[in-house]
Amino acid sequence: MKRRNEIRTLDGARPLTGRVVAIVAVSAFGVILAVNLTMAWFATSGFPGLVVKNAYIASQGWDRNRAAQNALGWQVTAALANTALSVEILTRTGSPLGGLVVEAEIARPTALEGAQTVLLRFDGARYRSEVDLASGRWAAALTVTAPDGAVWTGQAALWRD
């Protein structure tokens, strides 16, 4: 049924009107807004993003701590195999270093669920601890304390199949 004053193009199609343009524009921006709000919710519902309470204060001792850790000369590597986290600490000469307190805070890089803190024990060659981790990517914040009070801290990226 044809309206009385309806305008049609030469090929019989309806013309592009302001109402159609408005509907298309509102729909497009609605989709963009919905996607942005969804992504913002996912971004804020996981990892809080807080590494240190005050970055300025934490940065004040950065160079001093790095120099102290380099002076120790320790070579620290971490690995995750099956259900065990192992941390190898070698001296400058390459021999294993025992008698240290090794602690690891293990968590997902972007979420807090499943996080745990473990104390590793020296087995004569490396420090080990049993951990119960799901498959995927993990990060370990290592803190190594020597009997004389020297502290080494570092991060290790871990993967579990």
JSON list of N, CA and C in Angstrom, two decimals, residues 35-111:
[
{"chain": "A", "resi": 35, "resn": "VAL", "atom": "N", "xyz": [29.86, -2.60, 24.43]},
{"chain": "A", "resi": 35, "resn": "VAL", "atom": "CA", "xyz": [31.16, -3.29, 24.41]},
{"chain": "A", "resi": 35, "resn": "VAL", "atom": "C", "xyz": [32.12, -2.63, 25.39]},
{"chain": "A", "resi": 36, "resn": "ASN", "atom": "N", "xyz": [32.19, -1.29, 25.39]},
{"chain": "A", "resi": 36, "resn": "ASN", "atom": "CA", "xyz": [33.09, -0.59, 26.31]},
{"chain": "A", "resi": 36, "resn": "ASN", "atom": "C", "xyz": [32.74, -0.85, 27.76]},
{"chain": "A", "resi": 37, "resn": "LEU", "atom": "N", "xyz": [31.46, -0.82, 28.11]},
{"chain": "A", "resi": 37, "resn": "LEU", "atom": "CA", "xyz": [31.06, -1.10, 29.48]},
{"chain": "A", "resi": 37, "resn": "LEU", "atom": "C", "xyz": [31.37, -2.54, 29.89]},
{"chain": "A", "resi": 38, "resn": "THR", "atom": "N", "xyz": [31.18, -3.47, 28.97]},
{"chain": "A", "resi": 38, "resn": "THR", "atom": "CA", "xyz": [31.51, -4.87, 29.25]},
{"chain": "A", "resi": 38, "resn": "THR", "atom": "C", "xyz": [33.00, -5.04, 29.48]},
{"chain": "A", "resi": 39, "resn": "MET", "atom": "N", "xyz": [33.81, -4.45, 28.63]},
{"chain": "A", "resi": 39, "resn": "MET", "atom": "CA", "xyz": [35.27, -4.55, 28.78]},
{"chain": "A", "resi": 39, "resn": "MET", "atom": "C", "xyz": [35.74, -3.87, 30.06]},
{"chain": "A", "resi": 40, "resn": "ALA", "atom": "N", "xyz": [35.15, -2.74, 30.41]},
{"chain": "A", "resi": 40, "resn": "ALA", "atom": "CA", "xyz": [35.50, -2.04, 31.65]},
{"chain": "A", "resi": 40, "resn": "ALA", "atom": "C", "xyz": [35.16, -2.90, 32.86]},
{"chain": "A", "resi": 41, "resn": "TRP", "atom": "N", "xyz": [34.02, -3.58, 32.81]},
{"chain": "A", "resi": 41, "resn": "TRP", "atom": "CA", "xyz": [33.64, -4.45, 33.92]},
{"chain": "A", "resi": 41, "resn": "TRP", "atom": "C", "xyz": [34.64, -5.60, 34.06]},
{"chain": "A", "resi": 42, "resn": "PHE", "atom": "N", "xyz": [35.01, -6.23, 32.95]},
{"chain": "A", "resi": 42, "resn": "PHE", "atom": "CA", "xyz": [36.00, -7.32, 33.01]},
{"chain": "A", "resi": 42, "resn": "PHE", "atom": "C", "xyz": [37.34, -6.81, 33.53]},
{"chain": "A", "resi": 43, "resn": "ALA", "atom": "N", "xyz": [37.74, -5.63, 33.13]},
{"chain": "A", "resi": 43, "resn": "ALA", "atom": "CA", "xyz": [39.03, -5.07, 33.55]},
{"chain": "A", "resi": 43, "resn": "ALA", "atom": "C", "xyz": [39.06, -4.78, 35.04]},
{"chain": "A", "resi": 44, "resn": "THR", "atom": "N", "xyz": [37.97, -4.32, 35.60]},
{"chain": "A", "resi": 44, "resn": "THR", "atom": "CA", "xyz": [37.97, -3.94, 37.01]},
{"chain": "A", "resi": 44, "resn": "THR", "atom": "C", "xyz": [37.54, -5.06, 37.94]},
{"chain": "A", "resi": 45, "resn": "SER", "atom": "N", "xyz": [36.99, -6.13, 37.43]},
{"chain": "A", "resi": 45, "resn": "SER", "atom": "CA", "xyz": [36.53, -7.20, 38.30]},
{"chain": "A", "resi": 45, "resn": "SER", "atom": "C", "xyz": [37.61, -8.23, 38.60]},
{"chain": "A", "resi": 46, "resn": "GLY", "atom": "N", "xyz": [38.74, -8.16, 37.93]},
{"chain": "A", "resi": 46, "resn": "GLY", "atom": "CA", "xyz": [39.81, -9.13, 38.15]},
{"chain": "A", "resi": 46, "resn": "GLY", "atom": "C", "xyz": [40.88, -8.58, 39.05]},
{"chain": "A", "resi": 47, "resn": "PHE", "atom": "N", "xyz": [42.07, -8.47, 38.53]},
{"chain": "A", "resi": 47, "resn": "PHE", "atom": "CA", "xyz": [43.22, -8.00, 39.28]},
{"chain": "A", "resi": 47, "resn": "PHE", "atom": "C", "xyz": [43.05, -6.53, 39.65]},
{"chain": "A", "resi": 48, "resn": "PRO", "atom": "N", "xyz": [43.24, -6.14, 40.91]},
{"chain": "A", "resi": 48, "resn": "PRO", "atom": "CA", "xyz": [43.02, -4.76, 41.31]},
{"chain": "A", "resi": 48, "resn": "PRO", "atom": "C", "xyz": [44.07, -3.79, 40.76]},
{"chain": "A", "resi": 49, "resn": "GLY", "atom": "N", "xyz": [45.19, -4.30, 40.30]},
{"chain": "A", "resi": 49, "resn": "GLY", "atom": "CA", "xyz": [46.21, -3.43, 39.72]},
{"chain": "A", "resi": 49, "resn": "GLY", "atom": "C", "xyz": [47.16, -2.83, 40.74]},
{"chain": "A", "resi": 50, "resn": "LEU", "atom": "N", "xyz": [46.96, -3.10, 42.01]},
{"chain": "A", "resi": 50, "resn": "LEU", "atom": "CA", "xyz": [47.80, -2.52, 43.05]},
{"chain": "A", "resi": 50, "resn": "LEU", "atom": "C", "xyz": [49.00, -3.42, 43.29]},
{"chain": "A", "resi": 51, "resn": "VAL", "atom": "N", "xyz": [50.18, -2.91, 43.00]},
{"chain": "A", "resi": 51, "resn": "VAL", "atom": "CA", "xyz": [51.40, -3.66, 43.25]},
{"chain": "A", "resi": 51, "resn": "VAL", "atom": "C", "xyz": [52.05, -3.16, 44.54]},
{"chain": "A", "resi": 52, "resn": "VAL", "atom": "N", "xyz": [52.13, -1.85, 44.69]},
{"chain": "A", "resi": 52, "resn": "VAL", "atom": "CA", "xyz": [52.63, -1.24, 45.92]},
{"chain": "A", "resi": 52, "resn": "VAL", "atom": "C", "xyz": [51.66, -0.13, 46.30]},
{"chain": "A", "resi": 53, "resn": "LYS", "atom": "N", "xyz": [51.58, 0.18, 47.59]},
{"chain": "A", "resi": 53, "resn": "LYS", "atom": "CA", "xyz": [50.65, 1.20, 48.04]},
{"chain": "A", "resi": 53, "resn": "LYS", "atom": "C", "xyz": [51.07, 2.59, 47.58]},
{"chain": "A", "resi": 54, "resn": "ASN", "atom": "N", "xyz": [52.37, 2.86, 47.60]},
{"chain": "A", "resi": 54, "resn": "ASN", "atom": "CA", "xyz": [52.85, 4.17, 47.21]},
{"chain": "A", "resi": 54, "resn": "ASN", "atom": "C", "xyz": [54.06, 3.98, 46.30]},
{"chain": "A", "resi": 55, "resn": "ALA", "atom": "N", "xyz": [53.87, 4.19, 45.01]},
{"chain": "A", "resi": 55, "resn": "ALA", "atom": "CA", "xyz": [54.93, 3.95, 44.03]},
{"chain": "A", "resi": 55, "resn": "ALA", "atom": "C", "xyz": [56.11, 4.87, 44.24]},
{"chain": "A", "resi": 56, "resn": "TYR", "atom": "N", "xyz": [55.88, 6.09, 44.65]},
{"chain": "A", "resi": 56, "resn": "TYR", "atom": "CA", "xyz": [56.97, 7.04, 44.86]},
{"chain": "A", "resi": 56, "resn": "TYR", "atom": "C", "xyz": [57.89, 6.57, 45.98]},
{"chain": "A", "resi": 57, "resn": "ILE", "atom": "N", "xyz": [57.31, 6.16, 47.10]},
{"chain": "A", "resi": 57, "resn": "ILE", "atom": "CA", "xyz": [58.11, 5.68, 48.23]},
{"chain": "A", "resi": 57, "resn": "ILE", "atom": "C", "xyz": [58.85, 4.40, 47.84]},
{"chain": "A", "resi": 58, "resn": "ALA", "atom": "N", "xyz": [58.18, 3.51, 47.13]},
{"chain": "A", "resi": 58, "resn": "ALA", "atom": "CA", "xyz": [58.82, 2.26, 46.71]},
{"chain": "A", "resi": 58, "resn": "ALA", "atom": "C", "xyz": [59.98, 2.52, 45.77]},
{"chain": "A", "resi": 59, "resn": "SER", "atom": "N", "xyz": [59.87, 3.55, 44.95]},
{"chain": "A", "resi": 59, "resn": "SER", "atom": "CA", "xyz": [60.93, 3.83, 43.98]},
{"chain": "A", "resi": 59, "resn": "SER", "atom": "C", "xyz": [62.17, 4.44, 44.62]},
{"chain": "A", "resi": 60, "resn": "GLN", "atom": "N", "xyz": [62.04, 5.01, 45.81]},
{"chain": "A", "resi": 60, "resn": "GLN", "atom": "CA", "xyz": [63.17, 5.68, 46.45]},
{"chain": "A", "resi": 60, "resn": "GLN", "atom": "C", "xyz": [64.33, 4.72, 46.73]},
{"chain": "A", "resi": 61, "resn": "GLY", "atom": "N", "xyz": [64.02, 3.49, 47.09]},
{"chain": "A", "resi": 61, "resn": "GLY", "atom": "CA", "xyz": [65.08, 2.54, 47.40]},
{"chain": "A", "resi": 61, "resn": "GLY", "atom": "C", "xyz": [65.42, 1.59, 46.26]},
{"chain": "A", "resi": 62, "resn": "TRP", "atom": "N", "xyz": [64.86, 1.83, 45.08]},
{"chain": "A", "resi": 62, "resn": "TRP", "atom": "CA", "xyz": [65.03, 0.90, 43.96]},
{"chain": "A", "resi": 62, "resn": "TRP", "atom": "C", "xyz": [66.50, 0.69, 43.59]},
{"chain": "A", "resi": 63, "resn": "ASP", "atom": "N", "xyz": [67.20, 1.75, 43.32]},
{"chain": "A", "resi": 63, "resn": "ASP", "atom": "CA", "xyz": [68.61, 1.63, 42.90]},
{"chain": "A", "resi": 63, "resn": "ASP", "atom": "C", "xyz": [69.47, 1.03, 44.01]},
{"chain": "A", "resi": 64, "resn": "ARG", "atom": "N", "xyz": [69.22, 1.43, 45.25]},
{"chain": "A", "resi": 64, "resn": "ARG", "atom": "CA", "xyz": [69.98, 0.90, 46.38]},
{"chain": "A", "resi": 64, "resn": "ARG", "atom": "C", "xyz": [69.74, -0.60, 46.53]},
{"chain": "A", "resi": 65, "resn": "ASN", "atom": "N", "xyz": [68.48, -1.02, 46.42]},
{"chain": "A", "resi": 65, "resn": "ASN", "atom": "CA", "xyz": [68.16, -2.46, 46.54]},
{"chain": "A", "resi": 65, "resn": "ASN", "atom": "C", "xyz": [68.75, -3.26, 45.38]},
{"chain": "A", "resi": 66, "resn": "ARG", "atom": "N", "xyz": [68.68, -2.70, 44.18]},
{"chain": "A", "resi": 66, "resn": "ARG", "atom": "CA", "xyz": [69.24, -3.41, 43.02]},
{"chain": "A", "resi": 66, "resn": "ARG", "atom": "C", "xyz": [70.75, -3.59, 43.17]},
{"chain": "A", "resi": 67, "resn": "ALA", "atom": "N", "xyz": [71.44, -2.55, 43.63]},
{"chain": "A", "resi": 67, "resn": "ALA", "atom": "CA", "xyz": [72.89, -2.64, 43.83]},
{"chain": "A", "resi": 67, "resn": "ALA", "atom": "C", "xyz": [73.23, -3.68, 44.91]},
{"chain": "A", "resi": 68, "resn": "ALA", "atom": "N", "xyz": [72.44, -3.71, 45.97]},
{"chain": "A", "resi": 68, "resn": "ALA", "atom": "CA", "xyz": [72.68, -4.68, 47.04]},
{"chain": "A", "resi": 68, "resn": "ALA", "atom": "C", "xyz": [72.46, -6.11, 46.53]},
{"chain": "A", "resi": 69, "resn": "GLN", "atom": "N", "xyz": [71.42, -6.31, 45.72]},
{"chain": "A", "resi": 69, "resn": "GLN", "atom": "CA", "xyz": [71.17, -7.65, 45.17]},
{"chain": "A", "resi": 69, "resn": "GLN", "atom": "C", "xyz": [72.26, -8.05, 44.19]},
{"chain": "A", "resi": 70, "resn": "ASN", "atom": "N", "xyz": [72.73, -7.13, 43.37]},
{"chain": "A", "resi": 70, "resn": "ASN", "atom": "CA", "xyz": [73.81, -7.45, 42.43]},
{"chain": "A", "resi": 70, "resn": "ASN", "atom": "C", "xyz": [75.09, -7.77, 43.18]},
{"chain": "A", "resi": 71, "resn": "ALA", "atom": "N", "xyz": [75.33, -7.12, 44.32]},
{"chain": "A", "resi": 71, "resn": "ALA", "atom": "CA", "xyz": [76.53, -7.39, 45.12]},
{"chain": "A", "resi": 71, "resn": "ALA", "atom": "C", "xyz": [76.52, -8.81, 45.69]},
{"chain": "A", "resi": 72, "resn": "LEU", "atom": "N", "xyz": [75.33, -9.35, 45.93]},
{"chain": "A", "resi": 72, "resn": "LEU", "atom": "CA", "xyz": [75.24, -10.72, 46.43]},
{"chain": "A", "resi": 72, "resn": "LEU", "atom": "C", "xyz": [75.78, -11.72, 45.40]},
{"chain": "A", "resi": 73, "resn": "GLY", "atom": "N", "xyz": [75.57, -11.43, 44.13]},
{"chain": "A", "resi": 73, "resn": "GLY", "atom": "CA", "xyz": [76.06, -12.30, 43.07]},
{"chain": "A", "resi": 73, "resn": "GLY", "atom": "C", "xyz": [75.27, -13.59, 42.90]},
{"chain": "A", "resi": 74, "resn": "TRP", "atom": "N", "xyz": [74.06, -13.64, 43.40]},
{"chain": "A", "resi": 74, "resn": "TRP", "atom": "CA", "xyz": [73.25, -14.84, 43.29]},
{"chain": "A", "resi": 74, "resn": "TRP", "atom": "C", "xyz": [72.60, -14.93, 41.92]},
{"chain": "A", "resi": 75, "resn": "GLN", "atom": "N", "xyz": [72.56, -16.15, 41.40]},
{"chain": "A", "resi": 75, "resn": "GLN", "atom": "CA", "xyz": [71.83, -16.44, 40.18]},
{"chain": "A", "resi": 75, "resn": "GLN", "atom": "C", "xyz": [70.59, -17.24, 40.58]},
{"chain": "A", "resi": 76, "resn": "VAL", "atom": "N", "xyz": [69.42, -16.63, 40.43]},
{"chain": "A", "resi": 76, "resn": "VAL", "atom": "CA", "xyz": [68.18, -17.24, 40.91]},
{"chain": "A", "resi": 76, "resn": "VAL", "atom": "C", "xyz": [67.29, -17.57, 39.72]},
{"chain": "A", "resi": 77, "resn": "THR", "atom": "N", "xyz": [66.87, -18.84, 39.64]},
{"chain": "A", "resi": 77, "resn": "THR", "atom": "CA", "xyz": [65.93, -19.26, 38.60]},
{"chain": "A", "resi": 77, "resn": "THR", "atom": "C", "xyz": [64.83, -20.09, 39.25]},
{"chain": "A", "resi": 78, "resn": "ALA", "atom": "N", "xyz": [63.62, -19.93, 38.74]},
{"chain": "A", "resi": 78, "resn": "ALA", "atom": "CA", "xyz": [62.47, -20.67, 39.27]},
{"chain": "A", "resi": 78, "resn": "ALA", "atom": "C", "xyz": [61.83, -21.47, 38.15]},
{"chain": "A", "resi": 79, "resn": "ALA", "atom": "N", "xyz": [61.28, -22.61, 38.51]},
{"chain": "A", "resi": 79, "resn": "ALA", "atom": "CA", "xyz": [60.61, -23.47, 37.53]},
{"chain": "A", "resi": 79, "resn": "ALA", "atom": "C", "xyz": [59.46, -24.19, 38.21]},
{"chain": "A", "resi": 80, "resn": "LEU", "atom": "N", "xyz": [58.46, -24.50, 37.41]},
{"chain": "A", "resi": 80, "resn": "LEU", "atom": "CA", "xyz": [57.30, -25.22, 37.90]},
{"chain": "A", "resi": 80, "resn": "LEU", "atom": "C", "xyz": [57.20, -26.51, 37.11]},
{"chain": "A", "resi": 81, "resn": "ALA", "atom": "N", "xyz": [57.29, -27.65, 37.82]},
{"chain": "A", "resi": 81, "resn": "ALA", "atom": "CA", "xyz": [57.20, -28.95, 37.16]},
{"chain": "A", "resi": 81, "resn": "ALA", "atom": "C", "xyz": [56.21, -29.81, 37.92]},
{"chain": "A", "resi": 82, "resn": "ASN", "atom": "N", "xyz": [55.19, -30.27, 37.21]},
{"chain": "A", "resi": 82, "resn": "ASN", "atom": "CA", "xyz": [54.12, -31.07, 37.81]},
{"chain": "A", "resi": 82, "resn": "ASN", "atom": "C", "xyz": [53.51, -30.33, 39.00]},
{"chain": "A", "resi": 83, "resn": "THR", "atom": "N", "xyz": [53.72, -30.84, 40.20]},
{"chain": "A", "resi": 83, "resn": "THR", "atom": "CA", "xyz": [53.15, -30.21, 41.38]},
{"chain": "A", "resi": 83, "resn": "THR", "atom": "C", "xyz": [54.20, -29.56, 42.27]},
{"chain": "A", "resi": 84, "resn": "ALA", "atom": "N", "xyz": [55.39, -29.32, 41.73]},
{"chain": "A", "resi": 84, "resn": "ALA", "atom": "CA", "xyz": [56.47, -28.76, 42.55]},
{"chain": "A", "resi": 84, "resn": "ALA", "atom": "C", "xyz": [57.01, -27.47, 41.96]},
{"chain": "A", "resi": 85, "resn": "LEU", "atom": "N", "xyz": [57.21, -26.51, 42.85]},
{"chain": "A", "resi": 85, "resn": "LEU", "atom": "CA", "xyz": [57.90, -25.27, 42.50]},
{"chain": "A", "resi": 85, "resn": "LEU", "atom": "C", "xyz": [59.32, -25.43, 42.98]},
{"chain": "A", "resi": 86, "resn": "SER", "atom": "N", "xyz": [60.28, -25.21, 42.09]},
{"chain": "A", "resi": 86, "resn": "SER", "atom": "CA", "xyz": [61.68, -25.30, 42.50]},
{"chain": "A", "resi": 86, "resn": "SER", "atom": "C", "xyz": [62.39, -23.99, 42.16]},
{"chain": "A", "resi": 87, "resn": "VAL", "atom": "N", "xyz": [63.24, -23.56, 43.08]},
{"chain": "A", "resi": 87, "resn": "VAL", "atom": "CA", "xyz": [64.02, -22.34, 42.92]},
{"chain": "A", "resi": 87, "resn": "VAL", "atom": "C", "xyz": [65.48, -22.72, 43.11]},
{"chain": "A", "resi": 88, "resn": "GLU", "atom": "N", "xyz": [66.28, -22.46, 42.09]},
{"chain": "A", "resi": 88, "resn": "GLU", "atom": "CA", "xyz": [67.70, -22.75, 42.15]},
{"chain": "A", "resi": 88, "resn": "GLU", "atom": "C", "xyz": [68.45, -21.46, 42.41]},
{"chain": "A", "resi": 89, "resn": "ILE", "atom": "N", "xyz": [69.28, -21.45, 43.45]},
{"chain": "A", "resi": 89, "resn": "ILE", "atom": "CA", "xyz": [70.07, -20.28, 43.80]},
{"chain": "A", "resi": 89, "resn": "ILE", "atom": "C", "xyz": [71.53, -20.69, 43.78]},
{"chain": "A", "resi": 90, "resn": "LEU", "atom": "N", "xyz": [72.27, -20.07, 42.86]},
{"chain": "A", "resi": 90, "resn": "LEU", "atom": "CA", "xyz": [73.69, -20.40, 42.69]},
{"chain": "A", "resi": 90, "resn": "LEU", "atom": "C", "xyz": [74.55, -19.21, 43.06]},
{"chain": "A", "resi": 91, "resn": "THR", "atom": "N", "xyz": [75.76, -19.51, 43.55]},
{"chain": "A", "resi": 91, "resn": "THR", "atom": "CA", "xyz": [76.73, -18.46, 43.85]},
{"chain": "A", "resi": 91, "resn": "THR", "atom": "C", "xyz": [77.41, -18.03, 42.56]},
{"chain": "A", "resi": 92, "resn": "ARG", "atom": "N", "xyz": [78.32, -17.09, 42.65]},
{"chain": "A", "resi": 92, "resn": "ARG", "atom": "CA", "xyz": [79.07, -16.63, 41.46]},
{"chain": "A", "resi": 92, "resn": "ARG", "atom": "C", "xyz": [79.84, -17.78, 40.80]},
{"chain": "A", "resi": 93, "resn": "THR", "atom": "N", "xyz": [80.28, -18.73, 41.62]},
{"chain": "A", "resi": 93, "resn": "THR", "atom": "CA", "xyz": [81.05, -19.85, 41.09]},
{"chain": "A", "resi": 93, "resn": "THR", "atom": "C", "xyz": [80.16, -20.96, 40.53]},
{"chain": "A", "resi": 94, "resn": "GLY", "atom": "N", "xyz": [78.84, -20.84, 40.71]},
{"chain": "A", "resi": 94, "resn": "GLY", "atom": "CA", "xyz": [77.92, -21.84, 40.17]},
{"chain": "A", "resi": 94, "resn": "GLY", "atom": "C", "xyz": [77.54, -22.94, 41.13]},
{"chain": "A", "resi": 95, "resn": "SER", "atom": "N", "xyz": [77.94, -22.85, 42.40]},
{"chain": "A", "resi": 95, "resn": "SER", "atom": "CA", "xyz": [77.56, -23.89, 43.36]},
{"chain": "A", "resi": 95, "resn": "SER", "atom": "C", "xyz": [76.25, -23.51, 44.06]},
{"chain": "A", "resi": 96, "resn": "PRO", "atom": "N", "xyz": [75.43, -24.51, 44.42]},
{"chain": "A", "resi": 96, "resn": "PRO", "atom": "CA", "xyz": [74.16, -24.23, 45.09]},
{"chain": "A", "resi": 96, "resn": "PRO", "atom": "C", "xyz": [74.39, -23.56, 46.44]},
{"chain": "A", "resi": 97, "resn": "LEU", "atom": "N", "xyz": [73.51, -22.66, 46.77]},
{"chain": "A", "resi": 97, "resn": "LEU", "atom": "CA", "xyz": [73.62, -21.90, 48.02]},
{"chain": "A", "resi": 97, "resn": "LEU", "atom": "C", "xyz": [72.52, -22.35, 48.97]},
{"chain": "A", "resi": 98, "resn": "GLY", "atom": "N", "xyz": [72.90, -22.97, 50.09]},
{"chain": "A", "resi": 98, "resn": "GLY", "atom": "CA", "xyz": [71.94, -23.45, 51.08]},
{"chain": "A", "resi": 98, "resn": "GLY", "atom": "C", "xyz": [71.87, -22.51, 52.27]},
{"chain": "A", "resi": 99, "resn": "GLY", "atom": "N", "xyz": [70.99, -22.84, 53.21]},
{"chain": "A", "resi": 99, "resn": "GLY", "atom": "CA", "xyz": [70.88, -22.08, 54.44]},
{"chain": "A", "resi": 99, "resn": "GLY", "atom": "C", "xyz": [70.08, -20.79, 54.31]},
{"chain": "A", "resi": 100, "resn": "LEU", "atom": "N", "xyz": [69.30, -20.65, 53.25]},
{"chain": "A", "resi": 100, "resn": "LEU", "atom": "CA", "xyz": [68.51, -19.44, 53.04]},
{"chain": "A", "resi": 100, "resn": "LEU", "atom": "C", "xyz": [67.04, -19.71, 53.35]},
{"chain": "A", "resi": 101, "resn": "VAL", "atom": "N", "xyz": [66.30, -18.66, 53.59]},
{"chain": "A", "resi": 101, "resn": "VAL", "atom": "CA", "xyz": [64.85, -18.77, 53.74]},
{"chain": "A", "resi": 101, "resn": "VAL", "atom": "C", "xyz": [64.26, -18.27, 52.43]},
{"chain": "A", "resi": 102, "resn": "VAL", "atom": "N", "xyz": [63.55, -19.16, 51.73]},
{"chain": "A", "resi": 102, "resn": "VAL", "atom": "CA", "xyz": [62.99, -18.82, 50.42]},
{"chain": "A", "resi": 102, "resn": "VAL", "atom": "C", "xyz": [61.47, -18.91, 50.51]},
{"chain": "A", "resi": 103, "resn": "GLU", "atom": "N", "xyz": [60.82, -17.79, 50.18]},
{"chain": "A", "resi": 103, "resn": "GLU", "atom": "CA", "xyz": [59.37, -17.73, 50.22]},
{"chain": "A", "resi": 103, "resn": "GLU", "atom": "C", "xyz": [58.88, -17.26, 48.86]},
{"chain": "A", "resi": 104, "resn": "ALA", "atom": "N", "xyz": [57.78, -17.84, 48.41]},
{"chain": "A", "resi": 104, "resn": "ALA", "atom": "CA", "xyz": [57.20, -17.47, 47.11]},
{"chain": "A", "resi": 104, "resn": "ALA", "atom": "C", "xyz": [55.72, -17.18, 47.27]},
{"chain": "A", "resi": 105, "resn": "GLU", "atom": "N", "xyz": [55.32, -16.03, 46.76]},
{"chain": "A", "resi": 105, "resn": "GLU", "atom": "CA", "xyz": [53.90, -15.69, 46.68]},
{"chain": "A", "resi": 105, "resn": "GLU", "atom": "C", "xyz": [53.49, -15.95, 45.24]},
{"chain": "A", "resi": 106, "resn": "ILE", "atom": "N", "xyz": [52.63, -16.95, 45.04]},
{"chain": "A", "resi": 106, "resn": "ILE", "atom": "CA", "xyz": [52.25, -17.38, 43.70]},
{"chain": "A", "resi": 106, "resn": "ILE", "atom": "C", "xyz": [50.82, -16.95, 43.42]},
{"chain": "A", "resi": 107, "resn": "ALA", "atom": "N", "xyz": [50.61, -16.32, 42.26]},
{"chain": "A", "resi": 107, "resn": "ALA", "atom": "CA", "xyz": [49.27, -15.88, 41.87]},
{"chain": "A", "resi": 107, "resn": "ALA", "atom": "C", "xyz": [49.22, -15.78, 40.36]},
{"chain": "A", "resi": 108, "resn": "ARG", "atom": "N", "xyz": [48.02, -15.68, 39.85]},
{"chain": "A", "resi": 108, "resn": "ARG", "atom": "CA", "xyz": [47.85, -15.41, 38.42]},
{"chain": "A", "resi": 108, "resn": "ARG", "atom": "C", "xyz": [48.32, -13.98, 38.17]},
{"chain": "A", "resi": 109, "resn": "PRO", "atom": "N", "xyz": [48.87, -13.70, 36.99]},
{"chain": "A", "resi": 109, "resn": "PRO", "atom": "CA", "xyz": [49.32, -12.33, 36.72]},
{"chain": "A", "resi": 109, "resn": "PRO", "atom": "C", "xyz": [48.21, -11.30, 36.73]},
{"chain": "A", "resi": 110, "resn": "THR", "atom": "N", "xyz": [46.98, -11.70, 36.46]},
{"chain": "A", "resi": 110, "resn": "THR", "atom": "CA", "xyz": [45.89, -10.72, 36.35]},
{"chain": "A", "resi": 110, "resn": "THR", "atom": "C", "xyz": [44.72, -11.00, 37.27]},
{"chain": "A", "resi": 111, "resn": "ALA", "atom": "N", "xyz": [44.85, -11.89, 38.23]},
{"chain": "A", "resi": 111, "resn": "ALA", "atom": "CA", "xyz": [43.74, -12.19, 39.12]},
{"chain": "A", "resi": 111, "resn": "ALA", "atom": "C", "xyz": [44.27, -12.63, 40.47]}
]
